[in-house]
Coordinates of C-alpha atoms and ligand atoms in Angstrom, one line a residue:
Chain O
X29 CA -26.7 24.1 -11.1
X30 CA -24.3 26.9 -10.3
X31 CA -20.7 26.8 -9.1
X32 CA -22.0 27.8 -5.7
X33 CA -23.8 24.5 -5.2
X34 CA -20.6 22.6 -5.4
X35 CA -18.6 24.9 -3.0
X36 CA -19.5 23.0 0.2
X37 CA -18.4 19.6 -1.2
X38 CA -15.7 20.9 -3.5
X39 CA -13.6 17.9 -2.6
X40 CA -15.8 15.0 -1.7
X41 CA -14.9 11.4 -0.7
X42 CA -17.3 8.8 0.4
X43 CA -16.1 5.3 1.5
X44 CA -13.0 5.5 -0.7
X45 CA -10.8 2.5 -0.7
X46 CA -7.5 1.5 -2.4
X47 CA -6.3 -2.0 -2.1
X48 CA -2.9 -3.0 -3.5
X49 CA -2.3 -6.6 -4.5
X50 CA 1.2 -7.4 -3.4
X51 CA 3.1 -10.5 -4.3
X52 CA 6.2 -11.3 -2.3
X53 CA 8.9 -13.8 -3.0
X54 CA 8.6 -16.5 -0.5
X55 CA 11.3 -18.9 -1.4
X56 CA 12.3 -20.3 -4.8
X57 CA 9.6 -19.6 -7.4
X58 CA 7.0 -19.3 -4.7
X59 CA 5.0 -16.1 -4.5
X60 CA 2.9 -15.0 -1.6
X61 CA 0.0 -12.9 -2.5
X62 CA -1.7 -10.6 -0.1
X63 CA -3.5 -7.3 -0.1
X64 CA -2.6 -4.0 1.4
X65 CA -5.5 -1.8 2.3
X66 CA -3.7 1.5 1.8
X67 CA -6.9 3.5 2.1
X68 CA -9.7 1.7 3.9
X69 CA -13.0 3.5 3.6
X70 CA -12.3 7.2 3.9
X71 CA -14.9 9.9 3.7
X72 CA -14.6 13.7 4.1
X73 CA -15.5 16.9 2.3
X74 CA -13.5 20.0 1.9
X75 CA -15.3 23.3 1.0
X76 CA -13.9 25.6 -1.6
X77 CA -11.2 27.9 -0.3
X78 CA -10.3 25.9 2.8
X79 CA -6.7 24.9 3.8
X80 CA -6.6 21.5 5.4
X81 CA -3.8 19.5 6.9
X82 CA -3.7 15.7 6.3
X83 CA -1.4 14.0 8.7
X84 CA -0.6 10.6 9.9
X85 CA 2.4 8.3 10.4
X86 CA 4.4 6.8 7.6
X87 CA 2.4 4.3 5.4
X88 CA -0.9 5.6 6.8
X89 CA -2.2 6.2 3.2
X90 CA -1.8 9.9 2.8
X91 CA 0.0 9.8 -0.6
X92 CA -2.4 7.2 -1.8
X93 CA -5.3 9.5 -1.0
X94 CA -3.6 12.3 -2.9
X95 CA -2.9 10.1 -5.9
X96 CA -6.6 9.1 -6.1
X97 CA -7.6 12.8 -5.8
X98 CA -5.5 13.6 -8.8
X99 CA -6.6 10.7 -10.9
X100 CA -3.2 9.0 -10.8
X101 CA -4.6 5.9 -9.1
X102 CA -8.0 4.4 -9.7
X103 CA -9.8 3.8 -6.4
X104 CA -10.8 0.2 -5.6
X105 CA -14.1 1.4 -4.1
X106 CA -16.1 4.3 -3.0
X107 CA -17.0 7.6 -4.5
X108 CA -14.7 10.5 -5.1
X109 CA -15.3 13.9 -6.7
X110 CA -13.2 17.0 -7.1
X111 CA -15.0 20.0 -8.4
X112 CA -17.7 17.6 -9.5
X113 CA -15.2 15.6 -11.6
X114 CA -14.4 11.9 -11.1
X115 CA -10.6 12.2 -11.1
X116 CA -9.6 8.8 -12.6
X117 CA -12.3 9.0 -15.3
X118 CA -11.6 12.5 -16.4
X119 CA -8.0 12.9 -15.4
X120 CA -6.9 15.3 -18.1
X121 CA -9.9 17.5 -17.7
X122 CA -9.3 17.7 -14.0
X123 CA -5.6 18.4 -14.5
X124 CA -6.3 21.9 -15.7
X125 CA -8.0 22.8 -12.5
X126 CA -5.6 21.3 -10.0
X127 CA -2.0 21.9 -9.0
X128 CA 0.1 19.1 -7.5
X129 CA 3.4 19.2 -5.7
X130 CA 5.1 16.0 -4.6
X131 CA 7.8 16.6 -2.0
X132 CA 9.6 13.5 -3.0
X133 CA 9.8 14.0 -6.7
X134 CA 9.7 16.9 -9.1
X135 CA 7.1 17.5 -11.8
X136 CA 9.6 19.7 -13.6
X137 CA 11.9 18.6 -16.4
X138 CA 15.2 17.6 -15.0
X139 CA 17.4 18.8 -17.8
X140 CA 15.7 22.1 -18.4
X141 CA 16.2 25.4 -16.7
X142 CA 13.2 26.5 -14.7
X143 CA 12.4 29.2 -17.2
X144 CA 11.9 26.6 -20.0
X145 CA 9.9 24.3 -17.8
X146 CA 7.6 27.2 -17.0
X147 CA 7.3 28.1 -20.7
X148 CA 6.3 24.6 -21.5
X149 CA 3.7 24.6 -18.6
X150 CA 2.3 27.8 -20.0
X151 CA 1.7 26.2 -23.4
X152 CA 0.5 22.9 -22.1
X153 CA -2.1 24.6 -19.9
X154 CA -2.8 27.3 -22.5
X155 CA -2.4 30.0 -19.9
X156 CA -3.1 33.5 -21.4
X157 CA 0.0 35.6 -21.8
X158 CA -0.9 38.4 -19.4
X159 CA -2.0 36.0 -16.7
X160 CA 1.1 33.9 -17.1
X161 CA 3.4 36.8 -16.7
X162 CA 1.6 38.2 -13.7
X163 CA 1.6 34.7 -12.0
X164 CA 5.2 34.1 -12.8
X165 CA 6.3 37.4 -11.5
X166 CA 4.4 36.9 -8.3
X167 CA 5.8 33.5 -7.7
X168 CA 9.4 34.6 -8.5
X169 CA 8.9 37.4 -6.2
X170 CA 7.4 35.6 -3.2
X171 CA 9.4 32.4 -3.6
X172 CA 12.6 34.2 -4.4
X173 CA 13.3 32.4 -7.6
X174 CA 14.8 35.2 -9.6
X175 CA 18.4 33.9 -9.5
X176 CA 17.3 30.3 -10.2
X177 CA 15.3 30.8 -13.4
X178 CA 18.2 29.8 -15.7
X179 CA 19.5 26.9 -13.7
X180 CA 18.7 23.4 -14.9
X181 CA 16.4 21.7 -12.4
X182 CA 18.9 18.9 -11.7
X183 CA 21.3 21.5 -10.3
X184 CA 18.9 23.0 -7.8
X185 CA 19.0 22.2 -4.1
X186 CA 16.0 20.4 -2.6
X187 CA 14.6 23.7 -1.1
X188 CA 15.1 25.6 -4.4
X189 CA 13.6 22.8 -6.4
X190 CA 10.6 22.6 -4.1
X191 CA 10.0 26.3 -4.5
X192 CA 10.3 25.9 -8.3
X193 CA 7.8 23.1 -8.2
X194 CA 5.3 25.0 -6.1
X195 CA 5.5 27.9 -8.6
X196 CA 5.0 25.5 -11.5
X197 CA 1.9 24.1 -9.9
X198 CA 0.4 27.5 -9.5
X199 CA 1.0 29.2 -12.9
X200 CA -2.3 28.1 -14.3
X201 CA -4.3 29.4 -11.3
X202 CA -5.5 26.0 -10.1
X203 CA -8.6 25.9 -7.9
X204 CA -7.1 23.2 -5.7
X205 CA -3.6 22.7 -4.7
X206 CA -2.4 19.3 -3.3
X207 CA 0.9 19.2 -1.6
X208 CA 2.4 15.9 -0.5
X209 CA 5.0 16.6 2.1
X210 CA 6.0 20.0 0.7
X211 CA 8.4 20.8 3.5
X212 CA 10.2 17.4 3.8
X213 CA 13.9 17.9 3.9
X214 CA 13.8 21.6 3.6
X215 CA 16.0 24.0 5.6
X216 CA 14.3 26.4 8.0
X217 CA 14.5 29.4 5.6
X218 CA 12.9 27.5 2.7
X219 CA 10.2 26.1 5.1
X220 CA 9.3 29.5 6.2
X221 CA 9.1 30.9 2.7
X222 CA 7.0 28.0 1.5
X223 CA 4.6 28.4 4.4
X224 CA 4.3 32.1 4.0
X225 CA 3.6 31.6 0.3
X226 CA 1.0 29.0 0.8
X227 CA -0.8 31.2 3.3
X228 CA -0.8 34.0 0.8
X229 CA -2.1 31.8 -2.0
X230 CA -4.9 30.5 0.1
X231 CA -5.9 33.9 1.5
X232 CA -5.5 36.0 -1.7
X233 CA -6.6 33.5 -4.4
X234 CA -9.0 31.5 -2.4
X235 CA -7.2 28.4 -3.6
X236 CA -8.3 25.2 -1.8
X237 CA -5.2 23.6 -0.3
X238 CA -4.8 20.0 0.9
X239 CA -1.5 19.4 2.5
X240 CA 0.1 16.3 3.9
X241 CA 3.0 16.6 6.2
X242 CA 5.1 15.2 8.9
X243 CA 6.0 18.6 10.3
X244 CA 3.3 19.6 12.7
X245 CA 4.5 23.1 12.7
X246 CA 3.2 23.3 9.1
X247 CA -0.2 22.5 10.4
X248 CA -0.1 24.8 13.4
X249 CA 0.9 27.7 11.2
X250 CA -1.3 27.0 8.2
X251 CA -4.4 24.9 8.9
X252 CA -7.4 25.5 11.0
X253 CA -8.7 22.1 10.1
X254 CA -6.7 18.9 10.4
X255 CA -7.5 15.3 9.4
X256 CA -5.6 12.5 10.9
X257 CA -5.3 9.2 9.1
X258 CA -4.0 5.9 10.4
X259 CA -3.9 2.5 8.7
X260 CA -6.0 3.9 5.9
X261 CA -8.8 5.2 8.2
X262 CA -9.7 8.7 9.3
X263 CA -9.2 8.9 13.0
X264 CA -9.8 12.6 13.5
X265 CA -11.3 15.4 11.5
X266 CA -11.7 18.8 13.1
X267 CA -10.0 21.8 14.5
X268 CA -6.5 21.9 15.9
X269 CA -7.8 22.5 19.4
X270 CA -10.2 19.6 19.1
X271 CA -7.2 17.4 18.3
X272 CA -5.8 18.2 21.7
X273 CA -9.1 17.3 23.4
X274 CA -9.3 14.0 21.3
X275 CA -5.8 13.2 22.4
X276 CA -6.5 14.2 26.0
X277 CA -3.6 16.5 25.8
X278 CA -2.8 18.8 28.7
X279 CA -1.3 22.3 28.9
X280 CA 1.1 23.1 31.6
X281 CA 1.2 26.1 33.9
X282 CA 4.6 26.8 35.2
X283 CA 4.7 29.0 38.3
X284 CA 7.6 30.6 40.2
X285 CA 6.8 31.1 43.9
X286 CA 8.7 33.3 46.3
X287 CA 10.3 30.4 48.0
X288 CA 10.4 26.6 48.1
X289 CA 7.0 25.2 49.2
X290 CA 5.3 21.8 49.3
X291 CA 3.5 20.8 46.1
X292 CA 0.5 23.1 45.4
X293 CA -2.8 21.4 46.3
X294 CA -6.5 22.1 46.1
X295 CA -6.6 23.8 42.7
X296 CA -9.7 22.5 40.8
X297 CA -8.9 21.0 37.4
X298 CA -5.1 21.0 37.9
X299 CA -2.6 18.8 39.5
X300 CA 1.0 19.4 40.3
X301 CA 3.3 17.2 38.3
X302 CA 6.7 18.5 39.2
X303 CA 8.5 20.6 41.8
X304 CA 11.9 22.1 41.5
X305 CA 12.9 24.5 44.2
X306 CA 10.5 27.5 44.1
X307 CA 9.3 26.4 40.6
X308 CA 6.3 24.1 40.2
X309 CA 4.5 22.6 37.2
X310 CA 0.7 22.2 37.1
X311 CA -1.0 20.2 34.3
X312 CA -4.5 20.9 33.2
X313 CA -6.8 19.9 30.3
X314 CA -5.9 21.6 27.0
X315 CA -9.5 22.7 26.4
X316 CA -9.7 24.5 29.8
X317 CA -8.9 28.2 30.4
X318 CA -5.8 28.9 32.4
X319 CA -7.3 32.0 34.0
X320 CA -9.2 30.4 37.0
X321 CA -6.2 28.2 37.7
X322 CA -3.9 31.1 37.8
X323 CA -6.4 33.0 40.0
X324 CA -6.7 30.1 42.4
X325 CA -2.9 29.7 42.8
X326 CA -2.3 33.5 43.2
X327 CA -5.0 33.7 45.9
X328 CA -3.2 31.2 48.2
X329 CA 0.4 31.2 47.2
X330 CA 3.1 33.9 46.9
X331 CA 3.3 34.0 43.0
X332 CA 6.3 35.8 41.4
X333 CA 6.1 34.7 37.8
X334 CA 4.2 32.3 35.5
X335 CA 4.0 30.9 32.0
X336 CA 1.8 28.5 30.1
X337 CA 3.2 25.8 27.9
X338 CA 1.2 24.5 24.9
X339 CA 1.0 20.8 24.5
X340 CA 3.3 19.1 22.1
X341 CA 1.1 18.2 19.2
X342 CA 3.4 15.4 18.2
X343 CA 2.8 13.8 21.6
X344 CA -1.0 14.4 21.2
X345 CA -1.1 12.4 18.0
X346 CA 1.1 9.6 19.5
X347 CA -1.3 9.4 22.3
X348 CA -4.2 9.1 19.9
X349 CA -2.5 6.3 18.1
X350 CA -1.7 4.5 21.3
X351 CA -5.4 4.8 22.3
X352 CA -6.6 3.4 19.1
X353 CA -4.3 0.4 19.0
X354 CA -5.2 -0.2 22.7
X355 CA -8.9 -0.5 21.9
Chain W
X26 CA -16.0 33.7 0.0
X27 CA -18.4 34.2 -2.9
X28 CA -16.0 36.6 -4.4
X29 CA -13.2 34.1 -4.1
X30 CA -15.1 31.4 -6.1
X31 CA -15.9 33.8 -8.9
X32 CA -12.3 34.8 -9.2
X33 CA -11.1 31.3 -9.6
X34 CA -13.5 29.9 -12.0
X35 CA -12.9 31.8 -15.2
X36 CA -9.6 30.1 -15.9
X37 CA -10.3 26.4 -16.4
X38 CA -13.8 26.8 -18.0
X39 CA -12.2 26.4 -21.4
X40 CA -13.2 24.1 -24.2
X41 CA -12.0 20.5 -23.6
X42 CA -10.9 17.9 -26.0
X43 CA -13.7 15.4 -26.2
X44 CA -14.0 12.3 -28.4
X45 CA -11.1 10.6 -30.2
X46 CA -10.6 13.2 -32.9
X47 CA -10.0 16.4 -30.9
X48 CA -8.2 14.3 -28.4
X49 CA -5.7 13.2 -31.0
X50 CA -5.2 16.7 -32.2
X51 CA -4.8 17.8 -28.6
X52 CA -2.1 15.1 -28.1
X53 CA -0.3 16.0 -31.3
X54 CA -0.2 19.7 -30.3
X55 CA 1.2 18.8 -27.0
X56 CA 3.7 16.5 -28.6
X57 CA 4.8 19.3 -30.9
X58 CA 5.3 21.7 -28.0
X59 CA 7.5 19.3 -26.1
X60 CA 9.5 18.3 -29.2
X61 CA 10.0 22.0 -30.1
X62 CA 11.4 22.7 -26.7
X63 CA 13.8 19.8 -26.8
X64 CA 15.0 20.7 -30.3
X65 CA 15.5 24.3 -29.1
X66 CA 17.6 23.1 -26.2
X67 CA 19.7 20.7 -28.3
X68 CA 20.3 23.5 -30.8
X69 CA 22.1 25.3 -28.0
X70 CA 24.9 22.9 -28.6
X71 CA 24.9 23.0 -32.4
X72 CA 28.3 21.3 -33.0
X73 CA 27.6 18.4 -30.8
X74 CA 24.2 18.0 -32.5
X75 CA 25.7 17.9 -35.9
X76 CA 28.3 15.4 -34.8
X77 CA 25.7 13.2 -33.2
X78 CA 23.5 13.3 -36.3
X79 CA 26.3 12.4 -38.6
X80 CA 27.3 9.6 -36.3
X81 CA 23.8 8.3 -36.3
X82 CA 23.8 8.5 -40.1
X83 CA 27.0 6.5 -40.3
X84 CA 26.3 3.8 -37.8
X85 CA 22.9 3.1 -39.3
X86 CA 24.6 3.0 -42.7
X87 CA 26.8 0.2 -41.5
X88 CA 24.0 -2.3 -42.1
X89 CA 24.0 -1.3 -45.7
X90 CA 27.8 -1.4 -46.0
X91 CA 27.5 -5.0 -44.9
X92 CA 25.1 -5.7 -47.8
X93 CA 27.5 -3.9 -50.2
X94 CA 30.4 -6.0 -49.1
X95 CA 28.3 -9.1 -49.7
X96 CA 27.6 -7.9 -53.2
X97 CA 31.3 -7.5 -53.9
X98 CA 31.4 -11.3 -54.0
X99 CA 28.1 -12.1 -55.5
X100 CA 25.8 -10.6 -58.1
X101 CA 22.5 -11.5 -56.7
X102 CA 21.1 -12.3 -53.2
X103 CA 18.2 -14.7 -53.4
X104 CA 17.6 -13.6 -56.9
X105 CA 17.7 -9.9 -56.1
X106 CA 20.1 -7.5 -57.6
X107 CA 21.9 -4.9 -55.4
X108 CA 19.5 -2.0 -56.4
X109 CA 16.5 -4.2 -55.6
X110 CA 17.9 -5.1 -52.2
X111 CA 18.7 -1.4 -51.7
X112 CA 15.0 -0.6 -52.4
X113 CA 13.7 -3.2 -49.9
X114 CA 16.3 -2.2 -47.3
X115 CA 15.9 1.5 -47.8
X116 CA 12.1 1.4 -47.5
X117 CA 12.2 -0.5 -44.2
X118 CA 15.1 1.5 -42.8
X119 CA 13.2 4.8 -43.6
X120 CA 10.0 3.5 -42.0
X121 CA 11.9 2.4 -38.9
X122 CA 14.0 5.5 -38.7
X123 CA 10.8 7.7 -38.8
X124 CA 9.3 5.8 -35.9
X125 CA 12.6 5.7 -34.0
X126 CA 12.7 9.5 -34.4
X127 CA 9.2 10.2 -33.4
X128 CA 8.4 7.5 -30.9
X129 CA 11.8 6.2 -30.0
X130 CA 11.6 7.4 -26.4
X131 CA 8.3 5.6 -25.7
X132 CA 10.3 2.6 -24.3
X133 CA 11.5 4.8 -21.5
X134 CA 8.1 4.4 -20.0
X135 CA 9.4 1.3 -18.2
X136 CA 11.8 3.2 -16.1
X137 CA 9.1 5.7 -15.2
X138 CA 6.6 3.1 -14.2
X139 CA 9.2 1.4 -12.0
X140 CA 10.4 4.5 -10.2
X141 CA 6.9 6.1 -10.1
X142 CA 7.9 9.3 -12.0
X143 CA 5.1 8.6 -14.3
X144 CA 3.0 10.3 -11.6
X145 CA 4.1 13.7 -12.7
X146 CA 3.0 13.1 -16.3
X147 CA -0.4 12.0 -15.2
X148 CA -1.2 15.3 -13.4
X149 CA -0.7 17.3 -16.6
X150 CA -3.6 18.1 -18.9
X151 CA -1.9 16.3 -21.8
X152 CA -2.1 12.7 -23.0
X153 CA 0.7 10.7 -21.3
X154 CA 1.7 9.0 -24.5
X155 CA 2.4 12.3 -26.2
X156 CA 4.6 13.3 -23.2
X157 CA 6.4 10.1 -23.1
X158 CA 7.1 9.9 -26.8
X159 CA 8.3 13.5 -27.0
X160 CA 10.4 13.3 -23.9
X161 CA 14.1 14.1 -24.8
X162 CA 13.2 14.1 -28.4
X163 CA 16.5 13.5 -30.3
X164 CA 16.6 15.1 -33.7
X165 CA 19.9 13.4 -34.3
X166 CA 17.9 10.3 -35.1
X167 CA 17.1 12.1 -38.3
X168 CA 20.4 10.6 -39.4
X169 CA 18.9 7.1 -39.8
X170 CA 15.9 8.5 -41.8
X171 CA 18.3 10.3 -44.2
X172 CA 20.4 7.2 -44.6
X173 CA 17.3 5.1 -45.3
X174 CA 16.0 7.6 -47.8
X175 CA 19.4 7.8 -49.6
X176 CA 19.5 4.1 -50.0
X177 CA 15.9 3.9 -51.1
X178 CA 16.2 6.6 -53.7
X179 CA 19.3 5.1 -55.0
X180 CA 17.6 1.7 -55.3
X181 CA 14.6 3.2 -57.0
X182 CA 16.8 5.0 -59.5
X183 CA 19.0 2.0 -60.3
X184 CA 16.6 -0.9 -60.2
X185 CA 15.0 -2.0 -63.4
X186 CA 11.5 -0.7 -62.8
X187 CA 8.7 -0.3 -65.4
X188 CA 7.0 2.6 -63.6
X189 CA 3.3 2.8 -63.6
X190 CA 1.2 5.5 -61.8
X191 CA 0.2 2.9 -59.2
X192 CA 3.9 2.2 -58.4
X193 CA 4.5 5.9 -57.9
X194 CA 1.8 6.0 -55.3
X195 CA 2.8 2.7 -53.8
X196 CA 6.3 3.9 -52.8
X197 CA 5.3 6.6 -50.2
X198 CA 2.3 4.4 -49.1
X199 CA 4.7 1.6 -48.4
X200 CA 7.0 3.7 -46.3
X201 CA 4.3 5.4 -44.4
X202 CA 2.3 2.2 -43.6
X203 CA 5.6 0.6 -42.6
X204 CA 6.1 3.4 -40.2
X205 CA 2.6 3.0 -39.0
X206 CA 3.1 -0.6 -38.1
X207 CA 6.4 0.0 -36.4
X208 CA 4.7 2.8 -34.4
X209 CA 1.9 0.4 -33.3
X210 CA 4.5 -2.2 -32.2
X211 CA 6.5 0.5 -30.4
X212 CA 3.4 1.6 -28.5
X213 CA 2.4 -2.0 -27.7
X214 CA 5.9 -2.6 -26.5
X215 CA 5.7 0.4 -24.2
X216 CA 2.2 -0.7 -22.9
X217 CA 3.7 -4.1 -22.3
X218 CA 6.1 -2.5 -19.8
X219 CA 3.2 -1.7 -17.5
X220 CA 2.6 -5.4 -17.0
X221 CA 6.3 -6.4 -17.0
X222 CA 7.0 -3.8 -14.3
X223 CA 3.9 -4.7 -12.4
X224 CA 4.9 -8.3 -12.2
X225 CA 8.4 -7.6 -11.1
X226 CA 7.5 -4.7 -8.9
X227 CA 4.9 -6.5 -6.9
X228 CA 7.5 -8.5 -5.1
X229 CA 9.6 -5.6 -4.0
X230 CA 7.5 -2.5 -3.6
X231 CA 6.2 -3.6 -0.3
X232 CA 9.6 -4.2 1.2
X233 CA 11.8 -1.7 -0.5
X234 CA 9.5 1.1 -1.4
X235 CA 10.0 3.4 -4.3
X236 CA 13.6 2.8 -5.3
X237 CA 13.0 -0.8 -6.4
X238 CA 13.7 -3.0 -9.2
X239 CA 16.6 -1.6 -10.9
X240 CA 17.8 -5.1 -11.2
X241 CA 14.9 -6.0 -13.6
X242 CA 15.6 -5.1 -17.2
X243 CA 12.2 -5.2 -18.9
X244 CA 13.4 -2.3 -21.1
X245 CA 16.1 -4.5 -22.6
X246 CA 13.8 -7.4 -22.9
X247 CA 11.0 -5.5 -24.6
X248 CA 13.5 -3.6 -26.8
X249 CA 14.7 -6.9 -28.3
X250 CA 11.2 -8.1 -28.6
X251 CA 10.2 -4.9 -30.4
X252 CA 13.1 -5.0 -32.8
X253 CA 12.5 -8.7 -33.6
X254 CA 8.8 -8.4 -34.2
X255 CA 9.1 -5.2 -36.1
X256 CA 11.4 -6.5 -38.7
X257 CA 9.4 -9.6 -39.4
X258 CA 5.9 -8.3 -39.6
X259 CA 6.3 -5.2 -41.8
X260 CA 8.8 -6.8 -44.1
X261 CA 6.3 -9.5 -44.9
X262 CA 3.2 -7.5 -45.3
X263 CA 4.0 -3.9 -45.7
X264 CA 7.3 -3.5 -47.5
X265 CA 7.9 -6.8 -49.1
X266 CA 4.7 -7.3 -51.1
X267 CA 4.4 -3.7 -52.5
X268 CA 8.1 -3.7 -53.3
X269 CA 7.7 -6.9 -55.2
X270 CA 4.9 -5.4 -57.2
X271 CA 7.0 -2.3 -58.0
X272 CA 9.8 -4.5 -59.1
X273 CA 7.4 -6.5 -61.2
X274 CA 8.2 -9.7 -59.3
X275 CA 6.1 -12.8 -58.5
X276 CA 4.9 -13.0 -54.9
X277 CA 6.6 -16.2 -53.6
X278 CA 3.6 -16.9 -51.3
X279 CA 1.1 -16.5 -54.2
X280 CA -1.2 -14.2 -52.3
X281 CA -3.9 -12.4 -54.3
X282 CA -2.8 -9.1 -55.8
X283 CA -5.0 -6.8 -53.6
X284 CA -3.0 -7.8 -50.5
X285 CA -0.2 -5.5 -51.9
X286 CA -2.5 -2.6 -51.0
X287 CA -3.4 -3.7 -47.5
X288 CA -0.5 -1.8 -45.8
X289 CA -2.5 1.2 -44.6
X290 CA -5.3 -1.0 -43.3
X291 CA -2.9 -3.3 -41.5
X292 CA -1.1 -0.2 -40.0
X293 CA -4.4 1.3 -38.9
X294 CA -5.4 -2.0 -37.2
X295 CA -2.1 -2.4 -35.4
X296 CA -2.2 1.2 -34.2
X297 CA -5.7 0.9 -32.9
X298 CA -4.9 -2.3 -31.0
X299 CA -1.7 -0.8 -29.5
X300 CA -3.8 2.2 -28.5
X301 CA -6.1 -0.1 -26.6
X302 CA -3.2 -1.9 -25.0
X303 CA -1.7 1.4 -23.9
X304 CA -5.0 2.6 -22.3
X305 CA -5.3 -0.7 -20.4
X306 CA -1.7 -0.4 -19.2
X307 CA -2.2 3.1 -18.1
X308 CA -5.2 2.2 -16.1
X309 CA -3.4 -0.6 -14.3
X310 CA -0.6 1.8 -13.3
X311 CA -0.2 1.7 -9.5
X312 CA 2.6 4.1 -8.9
X313 CA 5.0 3.2 -6.0
X314 CA 4.8 3.4 -2.3
X315 CA 7.0 6.1 -1.0
Ligands
LIG15 N1 2.2 1.2 -5.5 C1 2.1 0.5 -4.4 N2 2.2 -0.8 -4.4 C2 2.0 -1.5 -3.3 N3 1.8 -1.0 -2.1 C3 1.7 0.4 -2.0 C4 1.8 1.2 -3.1 N4 1.7 2.5 -2.8 C5 1.5 2.5 -1.4 N5 1.5 1.2 -1.0 C6 1.3 0.8 0.4 O1 0.1 1.5 0.9 C7 0.3 2.0 2.2 C8 0.1 3.5 2.2 O2 1.1 4.1 1.5 P1 1.2 5.7 1.4 O3 -0.1 6.2 0.9 O4 2.4 6.0 0.5 O5 1.5 6.2 2.8 P2 1.9 7.6 3.4 O6 2.0 8.6 2.3 O7 0.8 8.0 4.4 O8 3.2 7.5 4.1 C9 1.7 1.6 2.6 O9 1.6 0.4 3.4 C10 2.4 1.3 1.3 O10 3.4 0.3 1.4
LIG16 MG1 3.6 9.6 1.5

């Protein structure tokens, strides 16, 4: 069986669960035991070379999923394969083929300068010399690490450290890159650099990327496909546009008329939600084209200017959650 | 698309360590890499290193100074002369020093389990134990080994020994098996911290998340445990019995003579058991909620 056969289900999960036994102090010497279903039967596949966003509120089970995909945690149930390997059984074998970045903690050595950390990574992964040099040069260049190579990791700022971590995770040319909240706490410039770099890695190297985040701009700028997880279950898996439909999100057409008029009426598929002097706001389904609505308005009203506002994806997801818990 | 997959597959398709033998070699190699790097980075501050090593030599020598002081009042301790005591003490101290040097940092695993930083070791293609043991390798601990060796050699030279070829072999065997047993106990102590932390963490991780449990000192606890057990067991079976034979003494327990040569087997057994405990501990690792 060739490599090609595994490309469609390069990352493959089927009914994966992780249950944590939690004991809590409940008074003197008394312990309450209960179970947290951090991941509660998740299934999805990611083909080779895709860049996927994995989002959800705090405590949804994103990090736990990543930890199972790297072999750090042993799943409580279900089937899980990465490049045909069962991560928790063959963790060290898989480690050569994956790169991992945790936004919350570094995988580098605190007391060493980046350069030494990278040298150690090179030997641990047995990266051939030429390849190591080429990869390092590229990372240093794109992530702007040149001035940081001789600084001990503990002295780096969060953004610098994150860039250093991302470089470390890519020196051995991993086939998959997992990033758990890679932009958390970063300044705007670092965020932009990281995004730019990830896009490049995915496009040029064909590296499969799975990325969890709070920042929906990350997803909008990087991922065509997004998975939403809530309470350990997958509640959405599809394109970004489909997410809007699922969340019943609406776009807004803002029109400036020649003069103040009563609310616009009789435009199919749109309703006026706000009037402020000559300016009016019309909401319509995100999946629908704006063209016929604009045409209908222009036909009957003195139109001066217009703009279309995209829905706030944050609100879309909130709406999805609200729907779910309402059910 | 096809092109992409071709480009990315040539790298990792490398020979992998399989079975216990190659795995051990693989681990030792990784251990060596990390140790070499720490040694290089300590050597950047050479003076401070020398001072620390000498300090280590002196403080570990204080034990023996106490014995010397005792002998300034008496001629024999439990029927043993000063050189004989030096031999016993030196052998144990050397064994312990070797393990403290090579595995001393294994007890740090407790902290890593509690704060979840073990995660980053688990994603590397290298056995976790090798990474843990080599982390912040401190060459200054060589001071204790040197001190132990000095005392041992002095004892061997001054004690009244009728050397036989067997005795000559028995001395290094004694020291190495002692180190083996200490190593096993160290690893078992480290493995024990997975459970210790798990028990204490369980109450807190849910409420406080990742930064929990600094109030729990399993490290301190297991350190004492390790030190206590390590001195009793090897003294009895690994150092004591062969040392008595070398000195031409009667074994007070009256055990059969072949027991004197059991050190290596006992060490191998202890190491194997502690290895199993370590694997079980690692598999029960649950990281921390963020
Ligand atoms: N090591 C652990 N022990 C106990 N509970 C945990 C542990 N790790 C995660 N959890 C719990 O599992 C749930 C999911 O956590 P996590 O995967 O970290 O969420 P996310 O990354 O989406 O914020 C949370 O309720 C969290 O408290
Ligand atoms: Mg998380």
